[in-house]
PDB file of C-alpha atoms in Angstrom:
ATOM      1  CA  MET A   1      22.088  -1.410  -3.999  1.00  0.00           C
ATOM      2  CA  LYS A   2      21.926   1.904  -5.786  1.00  0.00           C
ATOM      3  CA  VAL A   3      18.497   3.219  -6.702  1.00  0.00           C
ATOM      4  CA  LYS A   4      18.355   5.712  -9.523  1.00  0.00           C
ATOM      5  CA  LEU A   5      15.762   8.452  -9.731  1.00  0.00           C
ATOM      6  CA  TRP A   6      14.205   7.021 -12.907  1.00  0.00           C
ATOM      7  CA  GLN A   7      13.640   3.671 -11.149  1.00  0.00           C
ATOM      8  CA  LEU A   8      11.894   5.451  -8.308  1.00  0.00           C
ATOM      9  CA  ILE A   9       9.696   7.454 -10.671  1.00  0.00           C
ATOM     10  CA  LEU A  10       8.865   4.326 -12.701  1.00  0.00           C
ATOM     11  CA  ALA A  11       7.855   2.425  -9.548  1.00  0.00           C
ATOM     12  CA  PHE A  12       5.670   5.359  -8.490  1.00  0.00           C
ATOM     13  CA  VAL A  13       3.960   5.605 -11.896  1.00  0.00           C
ATOM     14  CA  VAL A  14       3.319   1.840 -11.993  1.00  0.00           C
ATOM     15  CA  TRP A  15       1.986   1.957  -8.414  1.00  0.00           C
ATOM     16  CA  VAL A  16      -0.440   4.780  -9.212  1.00  0.00           C
ATOM     17  CA  GLY A  17      -1.431   3.071 -12.474  1.00  0.00           C
ATOM     18  CA  LEU A  18      -2.241  -0.172 -10.673  1.00  0.00           C
ATOM     19  CA  MET A  19      -4.530   1.747  -8.323  1.00  0.00           C
ATOM     20  CA  PHE A  20      -7.070   1.916 -11.155  1.00  0.00           C
ATOM     21  CA  LEU A  21      -7.512  -1.882 -11.083  1.00  0.00           C
ATOM     22  CA  PRO A  22     -10.434  -3.246  -9.049  1.00  0.00           C
ATOM     23  CA  ALA A  23      -8.948  -3.617  -5.572  1.00  0.00           C
ATOM     24  CA  THR A  24     -11.752  -4.049  -3.080  1.00  0.00           C
ATOM     25  CA  VAL A  25     -15.428  -4.746  -2.714  1.00  0.00           C
ATOM     26  CA  ASN A  26     -17.751  -1.756  -2.585  1.00  0.00           C
ATOM     27  CA  GLN A  27     -20.020  -2.657   0.325  1.00  0.00           C
ATOM     28  CA  ASP A  28     -22.926  -0.571  -1.028  1.00  0.00           C
ATOM     29  CA  LYS A  29     -22.840  -2.407  -4.369  1.00  0.00           C
ATOM     30  CA  VAL A  30     -22.641  -5.794  -2.625  1.00  0.00           C
ATOM     31  CA  ALA A  31     -25.793  -4.957  -0.673  1.00  0.00           C
ATOM     32  CA  ARG A  32     -27.607  -4.279  -3.966  1.00  0.00           C
ATOM     33  CA  THR A  33     -26.211  -7.009  -6.234  1.00  0.00           C
ATOM     34  CA  PHE A  34     -25.042  -9.755  -3.814  1.00  0.00           C
ATOM     35  CA  ASP A  35     -22.220 -10.490  -6.257  1.00  0.00           C
ATOM     36  CA  PHE A  36     -18.567  -9.796  -5.469  1.00  0.00           C
ATOM     37  CA  SER A  37     -17.563  -9.664  -9.130  1.00  0.00           C
ATOM     38  CA  LYS A  38     -20.092  -6.915  -9.934  1.00  0.00           C
ATOM     39  CA  SER A  39     -19.273  -4.853  -6.871  1.00  0.00           C
ATOM     40  CA  ARG A  40     -15.584  -4.167  -7.397  1.00  0.00           C
ATOM     41  CA  ALA A  41     -14.136  -0.715  -6.793  1.00  0.00           C
ATOM     42  CA  ASN A  42     -10.642   0.621  -7.456  1.00  0.00           C
ATOM     43  CA  TYR A  43      -7.935   1.338  -4.900  1.00  0.00           C
ATOM     44  CA  PHE A  44      -8.890   5.006  -4.706  1.00  0.00           C
ATOM     45  CA  TYR A  45     -12.304   3.970  -3.363  1.00  0.00           C
ATOM     46  CA  PHE A  46     -10.498   1.791  -0.826  1.00  0.00           C
ATOM     47  CA  LEU A  47      -8.268   4.698   0.229  1.00  0.00           C
ATOM     48  CA  GLY A  48     -11.129   7.163   0.437  1.00  0.00           C
ATOM     49  CA  THR A  49     -13.729   5.113   2.277  1.00  0.00           C
ATOM     50  CA  GLN A  50     -12.017   2.343   4.214  1.00  0.00           C
ATOM     51  CA  GLU A  51      -8.599   3.775   5.124  1.00  0.00           C
ATOM     52  CA  GLN A  52      -9.029   7.561   5.301  1.00  0.00           C
ATOM     53  CA  VAL A  53      -6.715   8.300   8.242  1.00  0.00           C
ATOM     54  CA  THR A  54      -3.907   6.085   6.974  1.00  0.00           C
ATOM     55  CA  SER A  55      -4.254   7.611   3.510  1.00  0.00           C
ATOM     56  CA  VAL A  56      -3.939  11.155   4.858  1.00  0.00           C
ATOM     57  CA  ILE A  57      -0.904  10.174   6.938  1.00  0.00           C
ATOM     58  CA  LEU A  58       0.746   8.562   3.891  1.00  0.00           C
ATOM     59  CA  VAL A  59       0.115  11.608   1.697  1.00  0.00           C
ATOM     60  CA  LEU A  60       1.542  13.934   4.357  1.00  0.00           C
ATOM     61  CA  LEU A  61       4.600  11.721   4.843  1.00  0.00           C
ATOM     62  CA  PHE A  62       5.159  11.570   1.080  1.00  0.00           C
ATOM     63  CA  ILE A  63       4.955  15.372   0.787  1.00  0.00           C
ATOM     64  CA  ILE A  64       7.400  15.762   3.693  1.00  0.00           C
ATOM     65  CA  ILE A  65       9.796  13.294   2.023  1.00  0.00           C
ATOM     66  CA  ILE A  66       9.691  15.166  -1.305  1.00  0.00           C
ATOM     67  CA  ILE A  67      10.263  18.511   0.434  1.00  0.00           C
ATOM     68  CA  GLY A  68      13.027  16.939   2.538  1.00  0.00           C
ATOM     69  CA  ILE A  69      14.820  15.608  -0.539  1.00  0.00           C
ATOM     70  CA  LEU A  70      14.604  18.969  -2.280  1.00  0.00           C
ATOM     71  CA  ARG A  71      15.771  20.906   0.785  1.00  0.00           C
ATOM     72  CA  LYS A  72      18.328  18.257   1.790  1.00  0.00           C
ATOM     73  CA  TRP A  73      16.996  17.712   5.313  1.00  0.00           C
ATOM     74  CA  GLN A  74      18.873  15.211   7.444  1.00  0.00           C
ATOM     75  CA  SER A  75      15.653  13.810   8.948  1.00  0.00           C
ATOM     76  CA  THR A  76      14.177  12.716   5.606  1.00  0.00           C
ATOM     77  CA  LYS A  77      15.372   9.139   6.112  1.00  0.00           C
ATOM     78  CA  TYR A  78      13.205   8.833   9.233  1.00  0.00           C
ATOM     79  CA  PHE A  79      10.130  10.054   7.380  1.00  0.00           C
ATOM     80  CA  SER A  80      10.903   7.611   4.581  1.00  0.00           C
ATOM     81  CA  LEU A  81      11.169   4.753   7.073  1.00  0.00           C
ATOM     82  CA  SER A  82       7.857   5.860   8.588  1.00  0.00           C
ATOM     83  CA  PHE A  83       6.253   5.871   5.133  1.00  0.00           C
ATOM     84  CA  MET A  84       7.503   2.343   4.491  1.00  0.00           C
ATOM     85  CA  VAL A  85       6.260   1.001   7.838  1.00  0.00           C
ATOM     86  CA  VAL A  86       2.884   2.767   7.711  1.00  0.00           C
ATOM     87  CA  TYR A  87       2.218   1.578   4.159  1.00  0.00           C
ATOM     88  CA  GLY A  88       3.408  -1.980   4.760  1.00  0.00           C
ATOM     89  CA  TYR A  89       1.458  -2.443   7.957  1.00  0.00           C
ATOM     90  CA  GLY A  90      -1.438  -0.029   7.676  1.00  0.00           C
ATOM     91  CA  MET A  91      -2.369  -0.624   4.069  1.00  0.00           C
ATOM     92  CA  PHE A  92      -1.574  -4.311   3.689  1.00  0.00           C
ATOM     93  CA  LEU A  93      -0.918  -6.403   6.787  1.00  0.00           C
ATOM     94  CA  ASN A  94      -3.527  -4.746   8.984  1.00  0.00           C
ATOM     95  CA  VAL A  95      -6.172  -4.939   6.257  1.00  0.00           C
ATOM     96  CA  VAL A  96      -5.505  -8.595   5.450  1.00  0.00           C
ATOM     97  CA  LEU A  97      -5.127  -9.696   9.075  1.00  0.00           C
ATOM     98  CA  SER A  98      -8.322  -7.913  10.104  1.00  0.00           C
ATOM     99  CA  ARG A  99     -10.298 -10.110   7.670  1.00  0.00           C
ATOM    100  CA  ILE A 100      -9.130 -13.306   9.419  1.00  0.00           C
ATOM    101  CA  PRO A 101     -11.514 -14.143  12.286  1.00  0.00           C
ATOM    102  CA  GLU A 102     -10.140 -14.009  15.812  1.00  0.00           C
ATOM    103  CA  GLY A 103      -9.443 -17.224  17.635  1.00  0.00           C
ATOM    104  CA  VAL A 104      -8.962 -19.418  14.581  1.00  0.00           C
ATOM    105  CA  PRO A 105      -6.039 -21.830  14.584  1.00  0.00           C
ATOM    106  CA  LEU A 106      -2.997 -20.836  12.561  1.00  0.00           C
ATOM    107  CA  LYS A 107      -3.509 -23.882  10.341  1.00  0.00           C
ATOM    108  CA  PHE A 108      -6.910 -22.526   9.233  1.00  0.00           C
ATOM    109  CA  ALA A 109      -5.674 -18.922   8.967  1.00  0.00           C
ATOM    110  CA  LEU A 110      -2.975 -20.021   6.506  1.00  0.00           C
ATOM    111  CA  SER A 111      -5.200 -22.451   4.616  1.00  0.00           C
ATOM    112  CA  LEU A 112      -6.181 -22.311   0.966  1.00  0.00           C
ATOM    113  CA  GLU A 113      -9.817 -21.611   1.875  1.00  0.00           C
ATOM    114  CA  MET A 114      -8.851 -18.480   3.814  1.00  0.00           C
ATOM    115  CA  PHE A 115      -6.677 -17.295   0.925  1.00  0.00           C
ATOM    116  CA  GLU A 116      -9.545 -17.858  -1.523  1.00  0.00           C
ATOM    117  CA  GLY A 117     -11.839 -15.839   0.727  1.00  0.00           C
ATOM    118  CA  LEU A 118      -9.354 -12.974   0.881  1.00  0.00           C
ATOM    119  CA  TRP A 119      -8.874 -13.218  -2.895  1.00  0.00           C
ATOM    120  CA  ARG A 120     -12.659 -13.007  -3.412  1.00  0.00           C
ATOM    121  CA  ILE A 121     -12.902  -9.905  -1.227  1.00  0.00           C
ATOM    122  CA  PHE A 122      -9.840  -8.022  -2.469  1.00  0.00           C
ATOM    123  CA  GLY A 123      -8.930  -9.484  -5.846  1.00  0.00           C
ATOM    124  CA  LEU A 124      -5.773  -9.252  -7.913  1.00  0.00           C
ATOM    125  CA  GLY A 125      -5.787  -5.452  -7.972  1.00  0.00           C
ATOM    126  CA  PHE A 126      -5.371  -5.110  -4.214  1.00  0.00           C
ATOM    127  CA  PHE A 127      -2.521  -7.585  -3.977  1.00  0.00           C
ATOM    128  CA  LEU A 128      -0.674  -6.159  -7.019  1.00  0.00           C
ATOM    129  CA  THR A 129      -1.106  -2.569  -5.839  1.00  0.00           C
ATOM    130  CA  SER A 130       0.032  -3.485  -2.333  1.00  0.00           C
ATOM    131  CA  LEU A 131       3.077  -5.374  -3.597  1.00  0.00           C
ATOM    132  CA  VAL A 132       4.189  -2.597  -5.954  1.00  0.00           C
ATOM    133  CA  GLY A 133       3.477  -0.012  -3.229  1.00  0.00           C
ATOM    134  CA  ILE A 134       5.696  -1.885  -0.782  1.00  0.00           C
ATOM    135  CA  VAL A 135       8.433  -2.124  -3.439  1.00  0.00           C
ATOM    136  CA  PHE A 136       8.089   1.627  -4.064  1.00  0.00           C
ATOM    137  CA  ALA A 137       8.317   2.362  -0.323  1.00  0.00           C
ATOM    138  CA  ILE A 138      11.474   0.239  -0.020  1.00  0.00           C
ATOM    139  CA  LEU A 139      13.029   1.891  -3.101  1.00  0.00           C
ATOM    140  CA  LEU A 140      12.183   5.328  -1.696  1.00  0.00           C
ATOM    141  CA  PHE A 141      13.823   4.460   1.620  1.00  0.00           C
ATOM    142  CA  VAL A 142      16.973   3.118  -0.077  1.00  0.00           C
ATOM    143  CA  TYR A 143      17.098   6.164  -2.376  1.00  0.00           C
ATOM    144  CA  VAL A 144      16.866   8.559   0.574  1.00  0.00           C
ATOM    145  CA  LEU A 145      19.595   6.671   2.451  1.00  0.00           C
ATOM    146  CA  LYS A 146      21.956   6.728  -0.549  1.00  0.00           C
ATOM    147  CA  PHE A 147      21.029  10.341  -1.310  1.00  0.00           C
ATOM    148  CA  LYS A 148      22.037  11.351   2.210  1.00  0.00           C
ATOM    149  CA  LYS A 149      25.348   9.480   1.940  1.00  0.00           C
ATOM    150  CA  ASP A 150      26.131  11.206  -1.369  1.00  0.00           C
ATOM    151  CA  MET A 151      25.221  14.565   0.123  1.00  0.00           C
ATOM    152  CA  VAL A 152      27.675  14.328   3.037  1.00  0.00           C
TER     153      VAL A 152
END
C-alpha cells in the first residue's frame, strides 16, 4: 500500500475538522442541566480537560515525526508507531473501556445496553473523530515506512 502525501494531509484535515463535532459530555454542564444532549462539548474540550497528559504526548510525538520526516531521521518510524499506539489505546480504547464497570460479565459489557450508554456519553462525534484519528495514525505510520524505504 502506497500512501501519498495528499492522502495524509486530507486525513489530517478531516480528523481536525471532525474534532469540532460534539464528542463528549461536559461534566459541569451536566451538573447544571441534567441533560446529556444539552451538555455536549467538542473534542478539544475532551483533549484539554479529560486527557491532558495523553494530548501533550501526542502533540510532542507528532512534532517529532514532522521534524524527523523533514530531516530524514532513521528513527522516525518508531515515533510514528508510538503515535499510532498511544492514540489508539490512550484516546480510544482506554477511554471506552474505563466507562465499563469492573467485574461485569463479558456478555453485559458487549451488550446493546452498554453500547447505548457509551453512545449517550460520547456521541457520534467521539466515535467518528476516534475512527478517523486511528486511520490517520495508520496512514502516517505507513507513509513513514514507505518514505524511509524510498530514502535508502
